Short mmCIF file of C-alpha atoms in Angstrom, two decimals:
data_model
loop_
_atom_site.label_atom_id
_atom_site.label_comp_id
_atom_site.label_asym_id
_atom_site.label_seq_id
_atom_site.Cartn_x
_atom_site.Cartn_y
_atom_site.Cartn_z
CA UNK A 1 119.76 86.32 32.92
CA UNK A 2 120.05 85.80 29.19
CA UNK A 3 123.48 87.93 29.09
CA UNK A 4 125.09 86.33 32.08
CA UNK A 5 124.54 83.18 30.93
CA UNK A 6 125.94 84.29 27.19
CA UNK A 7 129.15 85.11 29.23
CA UNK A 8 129.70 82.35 31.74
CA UNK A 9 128.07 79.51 30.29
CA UNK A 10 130.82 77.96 28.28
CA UNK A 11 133.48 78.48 31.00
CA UNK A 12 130.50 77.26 33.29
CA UNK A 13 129.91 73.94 31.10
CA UNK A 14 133.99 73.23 30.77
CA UNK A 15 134.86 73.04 34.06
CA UNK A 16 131.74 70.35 35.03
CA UNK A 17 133.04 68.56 32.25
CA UNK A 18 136.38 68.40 33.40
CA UNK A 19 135.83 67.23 37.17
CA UNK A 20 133.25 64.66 36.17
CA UNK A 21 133.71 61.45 38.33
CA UNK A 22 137.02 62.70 39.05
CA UNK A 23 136.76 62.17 43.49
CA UNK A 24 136.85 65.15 45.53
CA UNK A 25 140.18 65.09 47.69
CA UNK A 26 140.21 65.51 51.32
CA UNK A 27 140.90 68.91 53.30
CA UNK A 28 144.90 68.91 54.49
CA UNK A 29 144.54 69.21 58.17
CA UNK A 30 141.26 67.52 60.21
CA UNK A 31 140.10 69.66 63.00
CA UNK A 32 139.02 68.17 66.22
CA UNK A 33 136.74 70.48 68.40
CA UNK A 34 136.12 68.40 70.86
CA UNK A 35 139.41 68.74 72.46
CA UNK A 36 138.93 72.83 72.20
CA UNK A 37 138.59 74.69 75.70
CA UNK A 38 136.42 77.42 76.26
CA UNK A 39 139.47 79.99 78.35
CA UNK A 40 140.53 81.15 74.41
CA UNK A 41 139.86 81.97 70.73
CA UNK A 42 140.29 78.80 68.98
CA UNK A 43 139.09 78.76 64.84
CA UNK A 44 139.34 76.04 62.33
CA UNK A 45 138.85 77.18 58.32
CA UNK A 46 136.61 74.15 57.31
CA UNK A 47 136.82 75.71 53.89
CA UNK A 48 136.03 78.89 51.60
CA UNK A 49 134.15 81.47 54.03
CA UNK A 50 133.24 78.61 56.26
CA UNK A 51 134.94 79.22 59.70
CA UNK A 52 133.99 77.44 63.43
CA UNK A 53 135.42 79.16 66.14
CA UNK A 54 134.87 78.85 69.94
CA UNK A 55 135.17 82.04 71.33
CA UNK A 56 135.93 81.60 74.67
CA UNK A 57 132.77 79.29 75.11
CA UNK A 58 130.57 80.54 72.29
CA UNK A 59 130.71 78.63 69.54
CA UNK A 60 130.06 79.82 65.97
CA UNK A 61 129.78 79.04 62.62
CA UNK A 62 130.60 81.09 59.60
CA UNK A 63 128.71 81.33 56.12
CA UNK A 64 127.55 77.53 56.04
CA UNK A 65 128.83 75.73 52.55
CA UNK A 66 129.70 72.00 53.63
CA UNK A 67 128.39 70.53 50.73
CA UNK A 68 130.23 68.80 47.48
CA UNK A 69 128.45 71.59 45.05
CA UNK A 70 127.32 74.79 45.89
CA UNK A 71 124.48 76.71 43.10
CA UNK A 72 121.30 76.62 41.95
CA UNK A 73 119.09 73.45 42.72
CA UNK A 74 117.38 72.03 39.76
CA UNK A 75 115.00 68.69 39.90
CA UNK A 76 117.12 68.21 43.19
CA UNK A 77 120.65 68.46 41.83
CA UNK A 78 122.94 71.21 42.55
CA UNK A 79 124.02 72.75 39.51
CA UNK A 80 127.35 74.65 40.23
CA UNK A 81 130.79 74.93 41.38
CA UNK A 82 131.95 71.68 43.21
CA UNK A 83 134.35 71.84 46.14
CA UNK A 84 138.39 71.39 45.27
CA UNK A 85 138.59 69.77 48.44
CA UNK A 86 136.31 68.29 50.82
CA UNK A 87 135.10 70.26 53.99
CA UNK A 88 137.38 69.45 56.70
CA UNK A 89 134.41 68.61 59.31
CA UNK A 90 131.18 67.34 57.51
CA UNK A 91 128.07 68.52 59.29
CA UNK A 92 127.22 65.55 61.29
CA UNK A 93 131.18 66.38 62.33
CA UNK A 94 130.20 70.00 63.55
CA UNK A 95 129.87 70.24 67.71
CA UNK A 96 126.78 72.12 68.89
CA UNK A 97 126.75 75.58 67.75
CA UNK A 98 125.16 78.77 69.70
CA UNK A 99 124.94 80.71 66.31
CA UNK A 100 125.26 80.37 62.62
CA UNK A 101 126.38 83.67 60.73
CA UNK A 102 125.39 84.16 57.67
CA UNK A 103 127.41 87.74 56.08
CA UNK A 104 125.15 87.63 52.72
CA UNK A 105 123.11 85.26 50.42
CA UNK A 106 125.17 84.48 47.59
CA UNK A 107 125.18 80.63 47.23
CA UNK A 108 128.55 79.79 48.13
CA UNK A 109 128.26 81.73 51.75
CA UNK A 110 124.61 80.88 51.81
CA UNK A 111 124.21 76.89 50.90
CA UNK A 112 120.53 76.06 51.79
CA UNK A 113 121.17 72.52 51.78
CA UNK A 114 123.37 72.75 54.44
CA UNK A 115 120.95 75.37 56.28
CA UNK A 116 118.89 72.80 56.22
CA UNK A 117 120.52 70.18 58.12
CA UNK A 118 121.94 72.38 61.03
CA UNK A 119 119.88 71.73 64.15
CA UNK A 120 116.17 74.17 64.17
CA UNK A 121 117.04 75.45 66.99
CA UNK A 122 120.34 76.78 66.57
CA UNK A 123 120.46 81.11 66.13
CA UNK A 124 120.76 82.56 62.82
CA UNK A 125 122.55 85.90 62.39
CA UNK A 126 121.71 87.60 58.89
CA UNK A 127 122.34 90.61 57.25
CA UNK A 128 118.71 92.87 56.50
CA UNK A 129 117.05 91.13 53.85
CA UNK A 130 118.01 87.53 54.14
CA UNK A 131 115.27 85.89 57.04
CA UNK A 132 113.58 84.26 54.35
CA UNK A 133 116.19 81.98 53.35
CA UNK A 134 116.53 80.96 57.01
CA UNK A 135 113.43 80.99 58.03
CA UNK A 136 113.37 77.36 59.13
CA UNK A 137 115.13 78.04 62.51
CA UNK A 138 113.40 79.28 65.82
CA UNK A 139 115.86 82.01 66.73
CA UNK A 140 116.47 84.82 63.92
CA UNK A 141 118.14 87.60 64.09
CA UNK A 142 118.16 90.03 61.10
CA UNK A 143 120.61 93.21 61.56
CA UNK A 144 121.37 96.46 59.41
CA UNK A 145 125.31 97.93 59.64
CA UNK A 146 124.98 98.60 63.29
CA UNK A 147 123.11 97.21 64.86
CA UNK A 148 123.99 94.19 67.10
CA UNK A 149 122.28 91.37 69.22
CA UNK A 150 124.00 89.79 72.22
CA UNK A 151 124.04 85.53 72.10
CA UNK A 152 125.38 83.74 75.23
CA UNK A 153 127.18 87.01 76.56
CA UNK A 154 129.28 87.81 73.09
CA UNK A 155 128.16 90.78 71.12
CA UNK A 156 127.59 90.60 67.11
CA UNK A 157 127.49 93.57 65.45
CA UNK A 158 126.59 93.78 61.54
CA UNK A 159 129.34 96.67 60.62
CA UNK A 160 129.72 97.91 56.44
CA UNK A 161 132.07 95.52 53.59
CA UNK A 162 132.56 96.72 50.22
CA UNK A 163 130.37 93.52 48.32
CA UNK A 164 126.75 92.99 47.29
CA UNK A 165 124.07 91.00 48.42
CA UNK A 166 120.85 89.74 45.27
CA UNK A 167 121.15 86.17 45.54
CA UNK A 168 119.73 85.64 41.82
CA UNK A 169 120.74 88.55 40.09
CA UNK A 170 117.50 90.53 40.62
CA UNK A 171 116.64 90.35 44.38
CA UNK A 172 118.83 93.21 44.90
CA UNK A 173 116.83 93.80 48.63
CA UNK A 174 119.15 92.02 50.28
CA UNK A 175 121.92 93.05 52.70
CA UNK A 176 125.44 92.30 53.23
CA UNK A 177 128.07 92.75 55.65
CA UNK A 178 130.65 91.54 58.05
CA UNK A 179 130.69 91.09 61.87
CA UNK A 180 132.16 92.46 64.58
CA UNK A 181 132.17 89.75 67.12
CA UNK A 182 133.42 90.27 70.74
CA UNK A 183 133.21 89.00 74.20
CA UNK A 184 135.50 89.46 77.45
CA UNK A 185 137.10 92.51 76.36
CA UNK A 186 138.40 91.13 73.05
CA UNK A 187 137.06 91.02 69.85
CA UNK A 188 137.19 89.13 66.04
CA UNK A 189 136.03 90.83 62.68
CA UNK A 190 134.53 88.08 59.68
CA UNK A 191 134.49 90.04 56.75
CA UNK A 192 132.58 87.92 54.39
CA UNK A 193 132.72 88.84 51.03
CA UNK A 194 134.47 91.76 50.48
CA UNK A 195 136.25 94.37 47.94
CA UNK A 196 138.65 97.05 49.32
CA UNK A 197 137.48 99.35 51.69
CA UNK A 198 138.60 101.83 54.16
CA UNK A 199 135.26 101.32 56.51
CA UNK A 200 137.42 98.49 58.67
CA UNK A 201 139.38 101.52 59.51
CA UNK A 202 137.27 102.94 61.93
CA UNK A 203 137.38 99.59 64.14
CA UNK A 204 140.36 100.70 65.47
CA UNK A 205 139.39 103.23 67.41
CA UNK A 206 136.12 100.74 68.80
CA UNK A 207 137.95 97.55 69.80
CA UNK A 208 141.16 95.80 70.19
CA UNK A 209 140.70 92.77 67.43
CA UNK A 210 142.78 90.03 67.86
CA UNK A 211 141.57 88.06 64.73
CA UNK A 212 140.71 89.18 61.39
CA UNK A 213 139.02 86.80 59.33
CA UNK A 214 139.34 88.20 55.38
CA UNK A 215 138.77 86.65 52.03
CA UNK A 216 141.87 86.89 49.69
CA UNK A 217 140.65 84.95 46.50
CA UNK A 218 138.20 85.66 43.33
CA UNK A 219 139.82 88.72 42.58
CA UNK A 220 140.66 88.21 39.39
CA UNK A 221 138.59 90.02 36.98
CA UNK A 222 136.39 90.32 40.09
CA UNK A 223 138.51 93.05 41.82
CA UNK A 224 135.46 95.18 42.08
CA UNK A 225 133.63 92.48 44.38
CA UNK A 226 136.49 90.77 45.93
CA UNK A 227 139.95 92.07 47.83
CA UNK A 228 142.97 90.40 46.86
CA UNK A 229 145.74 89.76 49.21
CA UNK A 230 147.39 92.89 49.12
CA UNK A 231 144.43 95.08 50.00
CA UNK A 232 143.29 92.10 52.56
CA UNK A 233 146.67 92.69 54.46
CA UNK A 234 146.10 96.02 54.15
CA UNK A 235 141.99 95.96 55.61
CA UNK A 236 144.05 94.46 58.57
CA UNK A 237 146.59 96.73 59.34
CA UNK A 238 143.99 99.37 58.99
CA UNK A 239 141.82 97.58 61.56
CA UNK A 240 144.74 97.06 63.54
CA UNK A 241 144.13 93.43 64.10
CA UNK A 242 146.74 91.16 65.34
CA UNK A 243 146.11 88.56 63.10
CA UNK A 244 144.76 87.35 60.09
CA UNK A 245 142.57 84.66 58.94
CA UNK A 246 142.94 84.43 55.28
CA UNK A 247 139.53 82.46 53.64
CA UNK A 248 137.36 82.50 50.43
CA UNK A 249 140.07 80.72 48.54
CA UNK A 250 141.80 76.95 47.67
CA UNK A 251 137.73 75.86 47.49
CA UNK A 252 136.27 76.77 44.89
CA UNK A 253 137.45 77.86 41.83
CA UNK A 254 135.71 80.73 41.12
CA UNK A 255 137.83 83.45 38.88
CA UNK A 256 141.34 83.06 36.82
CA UNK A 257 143.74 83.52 39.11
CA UNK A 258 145.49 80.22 39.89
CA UNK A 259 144.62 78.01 43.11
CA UNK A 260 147.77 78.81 44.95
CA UNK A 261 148.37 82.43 43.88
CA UNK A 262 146.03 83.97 46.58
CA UNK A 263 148.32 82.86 49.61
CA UNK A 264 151.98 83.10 48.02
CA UNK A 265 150.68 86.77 47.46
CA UNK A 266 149.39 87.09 51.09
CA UNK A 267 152.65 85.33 52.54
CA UNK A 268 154.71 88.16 50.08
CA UNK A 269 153.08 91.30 51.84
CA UNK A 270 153.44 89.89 54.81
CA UNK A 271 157.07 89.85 54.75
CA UNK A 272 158.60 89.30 58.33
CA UNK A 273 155.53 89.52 59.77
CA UNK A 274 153.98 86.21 58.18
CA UNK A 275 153.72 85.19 61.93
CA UNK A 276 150.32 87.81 62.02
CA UNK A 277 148.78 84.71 59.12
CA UNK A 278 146.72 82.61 61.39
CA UNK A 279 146.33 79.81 58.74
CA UNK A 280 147.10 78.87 55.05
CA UNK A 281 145.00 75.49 54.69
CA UNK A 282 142.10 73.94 54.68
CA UNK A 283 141.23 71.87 57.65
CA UNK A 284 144.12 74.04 59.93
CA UNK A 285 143.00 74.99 63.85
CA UNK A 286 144.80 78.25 65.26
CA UNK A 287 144.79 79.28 68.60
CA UNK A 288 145.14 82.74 70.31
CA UNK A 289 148.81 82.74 71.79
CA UNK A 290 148.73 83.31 75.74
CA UNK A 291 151.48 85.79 74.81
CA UNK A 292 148.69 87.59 72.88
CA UNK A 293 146.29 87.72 75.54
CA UNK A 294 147.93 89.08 77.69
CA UNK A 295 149.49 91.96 75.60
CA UNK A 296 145.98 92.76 75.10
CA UNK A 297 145.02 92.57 78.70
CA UNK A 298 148.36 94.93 79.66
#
């Protein structure tokens, strides 16, 4: 503890400095669930790795950080980053939710204070290692790479990322991981935290994935924990997903690279086929083209 805080402490300390009392600004785009059916795939990016999607009648919720700071709670303040933008939907905002997924514990895809004020009796997903931290709900389910549990007829399966999971430096116990989430014959991946790595590969040859929801930021110096764009795109081609949902950037600022750089990079390796980038902004809904489904279906 002593030598991470000799190395991030300053640059810690400067930037709570800087955005004292400044106001946090509002997300871009506002989603509005409510007016969602359940015959599709429709996702909103509320922010960072926070994603709410209604697949086809199951609705889900991504690595849970809706709150101004995420970090380290200290005579009840939250000591850490704060948010670059608000969430686009604050949690009152949020529509009943079958299942919360939570990919690993670190504290800004695993924000117990909003934990906390999601409904008891709303299922938890984890990765092996993490009930503790969500231990307040009724319905838990705690999964290794592999291993899957079935909630309102869609299937999520915990499948291997390229990350880490202590959530304080020396709980290294815990698990991480991504999801392979499908229902109906179709099928979404949320990668979570991620570096490269060829294990999306394999889903290929396991599902048709319409939807590939990657992070593209932090990358830089943190290349060995986090993908940037280039290797995101490429985690999707690999996978063979139609689209991509690029997240885990514009939120918080977390490493040197600056805010915008993650999608102008993303939009670059795209090329002509920036059409396969679901979303850029905070706050954006996307929705699976007909034309998709029935490719897929064909």
């Amino acid at each position: 503890y002593a030598r991470f805080a000799r190395q991030h402490a300053r640059r810690f300390l400067t930037q709570r400095f800087a955005e004292a009392g400044k106001p946090i600004p509002a997300a871009p785009h506002r989603p509005a669930p409510a007016s969602w059916d359940d015959d599709s795939l429709t996702v909103a990016w509320l922010g960072h790795a926070t994603v709410l999607i209604n697949f086809y009648g199951t609705w889900l919720l991504t690595d849970p950080a809706l709150r101004s700071n995420v970090g380290v709670n200290v005579a009840g303040l939250t000591i850490g980053p704060r948010r670059l933008v608000k969430p686009a939907l604050s949690i009152s905002e949020l529509p009943p939710l079958d299942a919360v997924l939570v990919s690993h514990a670190h504290m800004d895809h695993c924000d117990l204070g909003t934990l906390r004020r999601l409904p008891r009796q709303t299922q938890v997903v984890v990765q092996k290692g993490n009930l503790d931290l969500v231990r307040r709900f009724r319905q838990l389910h705690e999964l290794e790479w592999g291993e899957s549990v079935e909630i309102d007829g869609t299937r999520i399966e915990s499948i291997k990322v390229n990350h880490w999971g202590a959530r304080k430096l020396t709980d290294k116990h815990r698990g991480y991981g991504g999801f392979l989430i499908s229902k109906r014959g179709r099928a979404l991946v949320f990668g979570g935290d991620t570096a490269y790595t060829n294990a999306f590969a394999s889903l290929r040859h396991r599902a048709a994935i319409d939807l590939a929801i990657l992070p593209i930021g932090a990358y830089d110096p943190y290349i060995h924990a986090h993908a940037n764009p280039e290797q995101s795109w490429a985690m999707r081609r690999e996978m063979n997903a139609t689209y991509i949902l690029p997240m885990h950037h514009s939120t918080f600022q977390l490493s040197r690279e600056p805010l915008g750089e993650p999608v102008t990079r993303l939009l670059k390796a795209a090329g002509d086929e920036r059409w396969r980038v679901a979303l850029t902004e905070p706050g954006q809904t996307w929705r699976l083209p007909a034309q998709a489904e029935q490719e897929r279906v064909a």
